[in-house]
CSV table of C-alpha atoms in Angstrom, one decimal:
chain,number,residue,atom,x,y,z
A,1009,MET,CA,21.7,-13.7,-2.7
A,1010,ARG,CA,20.4,-11.6,0.0
A,1011,THR,CA,17.8,-13.0,2.6
A,1012,PHE,CA,14.1,-13.0,1.8
A,1013,ILE,CA,13.7,-9.7,3.9
A,1014,ASP,CA,15.9,-7.9,6.4
A,1015,LYS,CA,12.9,-6.7,8.3
A,1016,ASP,CA,10.2,-8.1,10.6
A,1017,LEU,CA,7.1,-8.0,8.4
A,1018,TYR,CA,3.9,-7.3,10.3
A,1019,LEU,CA,2.0,-10.7,10.6
A,1020,GLY,CA,-1.2,-9.8,12.3
A,1021,SER,CA,-4.8,-9.7,10.9
A,1022,GLN,CA,-6.3,-6.7,9.0
A,1023,LEU,CA,-8.4,-5.8,12.1
A,1024,GLU,CA,-5.4,-5.9,14.4
A,1025,LEU,CA,-3.5,-3.5,11.9
A,1026,ILE,CA,-6.5,-1.2,11.7
A,1027,LYS,CA,-6.6,-1.1,15.6
A,1028,LEU,CA,-2.7,-0.4,15.4
A,1029,ILE,CA,-3.1,2.4,13.2
A,1030,VAL,CA,-5.8,4.0,15.3
A,1031,LYS,CA,-3.8,3.3,18.6
A,1032,ASN,CA,-0.4,5.0,17.0
A,1033,ILE,CA,-2.5,8.1,15.9
A,1034,ASN,CA,-4.0,8.4,19.6
A,1035,ASP,CA,-0.4,7.8,21.1
A,1036,GLU,CA,0.8,10.4,18.5
A,1037,ILE,CA,3.4,7.8,17.0
A,1038,LYS,CA,4.2,8.8,13.5
A,1039,THR,CA,4.2,5.9,11.4
A,1040,ALA,CA,4.5,5.1,7.6
A,1041,TYR,CA,2.7,1.9,6.5
A,1042,TYR,CA,4.0,-0.2,3.4
A,1043,ALA,CA,2.3,-3.0,1.6
A,1044,ILE,CA,4.7,-5.8,0.3
A,1045,ASN,CA,3.6,-8.2,-2.4
A,1046,SER,CA,6.0,-10.3,-4.8
A,1047,ASP,CA,6.6,-7.3,-7.1
A,1048,CYS,CA,7.7,-5.2,-4.0
A,1049,MET,CA,10.0,-7.9,-3.3
A,1050,LEU,CA,11.9,-8.0,-6.6
A,1051,LYS,CA,12.2,-4.0,-6.0
A,1052,TYR,CA,13.3,-4.7,-2.5
A,1053,TRP,CA,16.3,-6.9,-3.8
A,1054,ASN,CA,17.3,-4.7,-6.5
A,1055,ASP,CA,16.9,-1.1,-5.2
A,1056,LYS,CA,18.9,0.0,-2.3
A,1057,GLU,CA,17.0,3.0,-1.7
A,1058,TYR,CA,13.6,1.5,-1.5
A,1059,ARG,CA,15.3,-1.5,0.6
A,1060,ASP,CA,16.5,1.0,3.1
A,1061,ILE,CA,13.1,2.6,3.4
A,1062,ILE,CA,11.3,-0.7,4.0
A,1063,ASP,CA,14.1,-1.9,6.5
A,1064,LYS,CA,13.6,1.2,8.7
A,1065,LYS,CA,12.4,0.1,12.1
A,1066,ASP,CA,9.9,2.9,12.6
A,1067,ASN,CA,8.0,1.9,9.4
A,1068,ILE,CA,5.5,-1.0,9.4
A,1069,SER,CA,5.5,-3.4,6.3
A,1070,TYR,CA,2.5,-5.5,6.1
A,1071,VAL,CA,1.8,-8.6,3.7
A,1072,ASP,CA,-0.2,-7.6,0.7
A,1073,GLY,CA,0.1,-10.8,-1.5
A,1074,MET,CA,-0.1,-14.4,-1.4
A,1075,GLY,CA,3.1,-14.8,-3.1
A,1076,VAL,CA,4.9,-13.5,0.0
A,1077,ILE,CA,2.6,-15.9,2.2
A,1078,TYR,CA,3.8,-18.8,0.0
A,1079,ALA,CA,7.5,-17.8,0.3
A,1080,GLN,CA,7.1,-17.6,4.0
A,1081,LYS,CA,5.9,-21.0,4.2
A,1082,ILE,CA,8.4,-22.3,1.8
A,1083,LEU,CA,11.4,-20.7,3.5
A,1084,ASN,CA,10.0,-21.7,7.0
A,1085,LEU,CA,9.7,-18.1,8.0
A,1086,PRO,CA,6.9,-16.7,10.3
A,1087,VAL,CA,3.8,-16.6,8.3
A,1088,ALA,CA,1.3,-13.8,8.3
A,1089,LYS,CA,-2.1,-14.7,9.7
A,1090,GLU,CA,-3.9,-13.5,6.4
A,1091,ARG,CA,-2.9,-11.4,3.5
A,1092,ILE,CA,-4.0,-7.7,4.0
A,1093,ALA,CA,-4.7,-6.2,0.6
A,1094,THR,CA,-4.5,-2.4,0.8
A,1095,THR,CA,-7.5,-2.3,-1.6
A,1096,ASP,CA,-9.4,-4.1,1.3
A,1097,LEU,CA,-7.7,-2.4,4.1
A,1098,PHE,CA,-9.0,1.2,2.7
A,1099,PRO,CA,-12.7,0.4,2.9
A,1100,GLU,CA,-12.3,-1.4,6.3
A,1101,LEU,CA,-10.5,1.1,7.9
A,1102,MET,CA,-13.6,3.7,6.9
A,1103,ASN,CA,-16.0,1.1,8.1
A,1104,TYR,CA,-14.1,0.7,11.5
A,1105,LEU,CA,-13.8,4.4,11.9
A,1106,ASN,CA,-17.5,5.0,10.8
A,1107,MET,CA,-18.7,2.4,13.1
A,1108,HIS,CA,-17.1,3.5,16.2
A,1109,LYS,CA,-17.5,7.1,15.3
A,1110,ILE,CA,-13.9,8.0,15.6
A,1111,ASN,CA,-13.1,11.4,14.5
A,1112,LEU,CA,-10.1,11.3,12.2
A,1113,ASN,CA,-9.1,13.4,9.4
A,1114,ILE,CA,-8.2,11.6,5.9
A,1115,PHE,CA,-6.6,13.1,2.9
A,1116,LEU,CA,-6.2,11.2,-0.5
A,1117,LEU,CA,-3.2,11.9,-2.6
A,1118,GLY,CA,-2.9,10.3,-6.1
A,1119,GLY,CA,-4.5,9.0,-9.1
A,1120,GLU,CA,-5.5,11.0,-12.1
A,1121,GLN,CA,-7.6,14.2,-12.1
A,1122,ASP,CA,-10.7,13.8,-10.1
A,1123,THR,CA,-10.0,10.3,-9.3
A,1124,ALA,CA,-9.4,10.9,-5.6
A,1125,GLU,CA,-12.2,13.5,-5.4
A,1126,THR,CA,-14.7,10.8,-7.0
A,1127,VAL,CA,-13.5,8.4,-4.2
A,1128,LYS,CA,-14.1,10.9,-1.5
A,1129,ARG,CA,-17.7,11.4,-2.8
A,1130,ASN,CA,-18.4,7.8,-3.0
A,1131,PHE,CA,-17.1,6.9,0.5
A,1132,SER,CA,-18.5,10.0,2.1
A,1133,GLU,CA,-22.0,8.7,1.2
A,1134,ILE,CA,-21.3,5.2,2.5
A,1135,TYR,CA,-19.4,6.2,5.6
A,1136,PRO,CA,-21.1,9.5,6.7
A,1137,ASN,CA,-19.0,9.6,9.9
A,1138,VAL,CA,-15.7,9.6,8.1
A,1139,ASN,CA,-13.9,12.8,7.4
A,1140,ILE,CA,-12.2,12.9,4.1
A,1141,VAL,CA,-11.2,16.4,4.3
A,1142,GLY,CA,-9.3,16.7,1.0
A,1143,THR,CA,-7.7,15.1,-2.2
A,1144,HIS,CA,-5.2,16.0,-4.9
A,1145,HIS,CA,-4.2,14.1,-7.9
A,1146,GLY,CA,-0.8,12.5,-8.2
A,1147,TYR,CA,0.4,14.1,-11.4
A,1148,PHE,CA,2.2,16.8,-10.1
A,1149,ASN,CA,5.9,17.6,-10.4
A,1150,LYS,CA,7.2,16.1,-7.4
A,1151,ASP,CA,10.4,18.2,-7.6
A,1152,THR,CA,8.6,21.7,-7.6
A,1153,ASP,CA,4.9,21.2,-6.5
A,1154,SER,CA,5.5,18.8,-3.3
A,1155,LYS,CA,5.9,21.7,-0.9
A,1156,SER,CA,2.7,23.4,-1.7
A,1157,ILE,CA,0.7,20.3,-1.5
A,1158,ILE,CA,2.1,19.3,1.7
A,1159,ASP,CA,1.2,22.7,2.8
A,1160,ILE,CA,-2.4,22.1,2.0
A,1161,ILE,CA,-2.2,18.7,3.7
A,1162,ASN,CA,-0.7,20.2,7.0
A,1163,SER,CA,-3.4,23.0,7.0
A,1164,LEU,CA,-6.1,20.3,7.1
A,1165,ASP,CA,-5.0,18.9,10.4
A,1166,VAL,CA,-4.9,15.3,8.6
A,1167,ASN,CA,-4.4,12.3,10.7
A,1168,VAL,CA,-4.1,9.6,7.9
A,1169,LEU,CA,-2.7,10.4,4.4
A,1170,PHE,CA,-3.0,7.9,1.6
A,1171,VAL,CA,-0.4,8.4,-1.2
A,1172,GLY,CA,-0.8,6.6,-4.4
A,1173,PHE,CA,1.8,7.1,-6.9
A,1174,GLY,CA,2.7,3.4,-7.5
A,1175,ASN,CA,5.6,1.5,-5.9
A,1176,PRO,CA,8.4,2.6,-5.4
A,1177,LEU,CA,7.9,6.2,-6.2
A,1178,GLN,CA,5.2,6.6,-3.5
A,1179,GLU,CA,7.4,5.2,-0.6
A,1180,LYS,CA,10.3,7.4,-1.8
A,1181,TRP,CA,8.3,10.5,-2.0
A,1182,VAL,CA,7.0,9.8,1.7
A,1183,GLU,CA,10.5,9.1,3.0
A,1184,LYS,CA,12.0,12.3,1.4
A,1185,HIS,CA,9.2,14.3,2.8
A,1186,LEU,CA,8.3,12.8,6.1
A,1187,PHE,CA,9.8,15.5,8.1
A,1188,LEU,CA,7.7,18.1,6.4
A,1189,LEU,CA,4.4,16.2,6.8
A,1190,GLU,CA,2.4,16.8,9.8
A,1191,VAL,CA,0.6,13.7,9.6
A,1192,ASN,CA,0.3,10.8,12.2
A,1193,SER,CA,-0.2,7.9,9.5
A,1194,ILE,CA,0.8,7.7,6.0
A,1195,ILE,CA,-0.3,4.7,3.9
A,1196,THR,CA,1.0,4.0,0.5
A,1197,CYS,CA,-1.7,2.6,-1.7
A,1198,GLY,CA,-0.6,2.3,-5.4
A,1199,GLY,CA,-3.5,2.5,-7.7
A,1200,LEU,CA,-6.2,1.9,-5.1
A,1201,PHE,CA,-8.1,4.9,-5.9
A,1202,ASP,CA,-8.9,3.6,-9.4
A,1203,TYR,CA,-10.9,0.9,-7.9
A,1204,TYR,CA,-13.0,2.8,-5.8
A,1205,ALA,CA,-13.5,5.5,-8.6
A,1206,ASN,CA,-14.9,2.3,-10.7
A,1207,ASN,CA,-11.8,3.0,-13.3
A,1208,VAL,CA,-10.6,-0.4,-12.9
A,1209,LYS,CA,-12.5,-3.5,-11.7
A,1210,ARG,CA,-11.4,-6.0,-8.9
A,1211,ALA,CA,-10.8,-9.6,-9.5
A,1212,PRO,CA,-13.2,-12.0,-8.2
A,1213,ILE,CA,-12.8,-13.4,-4.6
A,1214,ILE,CA,-11.5,-16.9,-5.9
A,1215,PHE,CA,-8.6,-15.1,-7.6
A,1216,GLN,CA,-7.6,-13.0,-4.5
A,1217,LYS,CA,-7.8,-15.9,-2.1
A,1218,THR,CA,-5.6,-18.0,-4.2
A,1219,GLY,CA,-2.9,-15.7,-5.3
A,1220,PHE,CA,-4.1,-15.3,-9.0
A,1221,GLU,CA,-5.3,-11.6,-8.7
A,1222,TRP,CA,-2.6,-10.7,-10.8
A,1223,LEU,CA,-3.6,-13.0,-13.6
A,1224,PHE,CA,-7.2,-11.1,-13.6
A,1225,ARG,CA,-5.4,-7.8,-13.9
A,1226,LEU,CA,-3.2,-9.1,-16.7
A,1227,PHE,CA,-6.3,-9.9,-18.7
A,1228,GLN,CA,-7.6,-6.3,-18.2
A,1229,GLU,CA,-4.2,-4.6,-19.1
A,1230,PRO,CA,-2.3,-7.2,-20.9
A,1231,ARG,CA,0.0,-4.5,-22.8
A,1232,ARG,CA,1.0,-2.6,-19.7
A,1233,LEU,CA,1.5,-5.6,-17.2
A,1234,TYR,CA,2.8,-8.4,-19.2
A,1235,LYS,CA,6.4,-7.6,-18.2
A,1236,ARG,CA,5.5,-7.2,-14.5
A,1237,TYR,CA,3.5,-10.3,-14.1
A,1238,ILE,CA,4.7,-12.8,-16.5
A,1239,TYR,CA,8.7,-12.0,-16.1
A,1240,GLY,CA,8.4,-10.6,-12.7
A,1241,ASN,CA,6.6,-13.6,-11.3
A,1242,LEU,CA,8.9,-15.9,-13.0
A,1243,ASN,CA,11.8,-14.1,-11.6
A,1244,TYR,CA,10.3,-14.1,-8.2
A,1245,VAL,CA,9.6,-17.9,-8.2
A,1246,VAL,CA,13.3,-18.6,-9.2
A,1247,LYS,CA,14.8,-16.4,-6.4
A,1248,ILE,CA,12.5,-18.2,-3.8
A,1249,LEU,CA,13.4,-21.7,-5.1
A,1250,PHE,CA,17.1,-20.8,-5.2
A,1251,MET,CA,16.7,-19.3,-1.6
A,1252,LYS,CA,15.2,-22.6,-0.5
A,1253,LEU,CA,18.0,-24.7,-2.1
A,1254,ASN,CA,20.6,-22.7,-0.4
A,1255,SER,CA,19.0,-22.6,3.1
């Protein structure tokens, strides 16, 4: 059995991470930011390509899941100050940039047709000082169309690129095209755009804080998510207990 993770996870608060993102942009440090939850950990243990991406020292992986925090406590590992859900990080980053009038260009890549564009429209009204300079849906041929889409992104002088293809496809896409992307910060975000285009409802706060947001999502989409959340969560718990017993 592998150790929990062969990489130091980011343990700071959400605000600290936002400030780090802005600092790395100002310092022209090209960085990819990846969220880690229990489902990501299952993929990490079983998918070497994905594991190698997460383990790269230049990438920053932050804790987006109470299951990871519980595991850190059970295994006596350094514990994150808080869960940083990318669904929360996205609007808080926008709010920070808007409030401090920090002029950065943002591009939203992912979701179905018009989903990212709807998010752009909604957030431009709420945060008028934020520059969402472009969007593109995520249902394009990753082998044949990626170069032309990257050319569009590069032409817009983008500072922050959000990529929402789902894990681990989005991380593998970023890693494959990182050398082509002339972008300071890349943040993978899964199905985030669906929440802010009002396609999917977010779980109540009590579910988010206690680690049961997955249960709310399961109730919303049982046929699509039951394997991930029923079998996946059980498998995750068994692995953590096995690690504890063998530590």
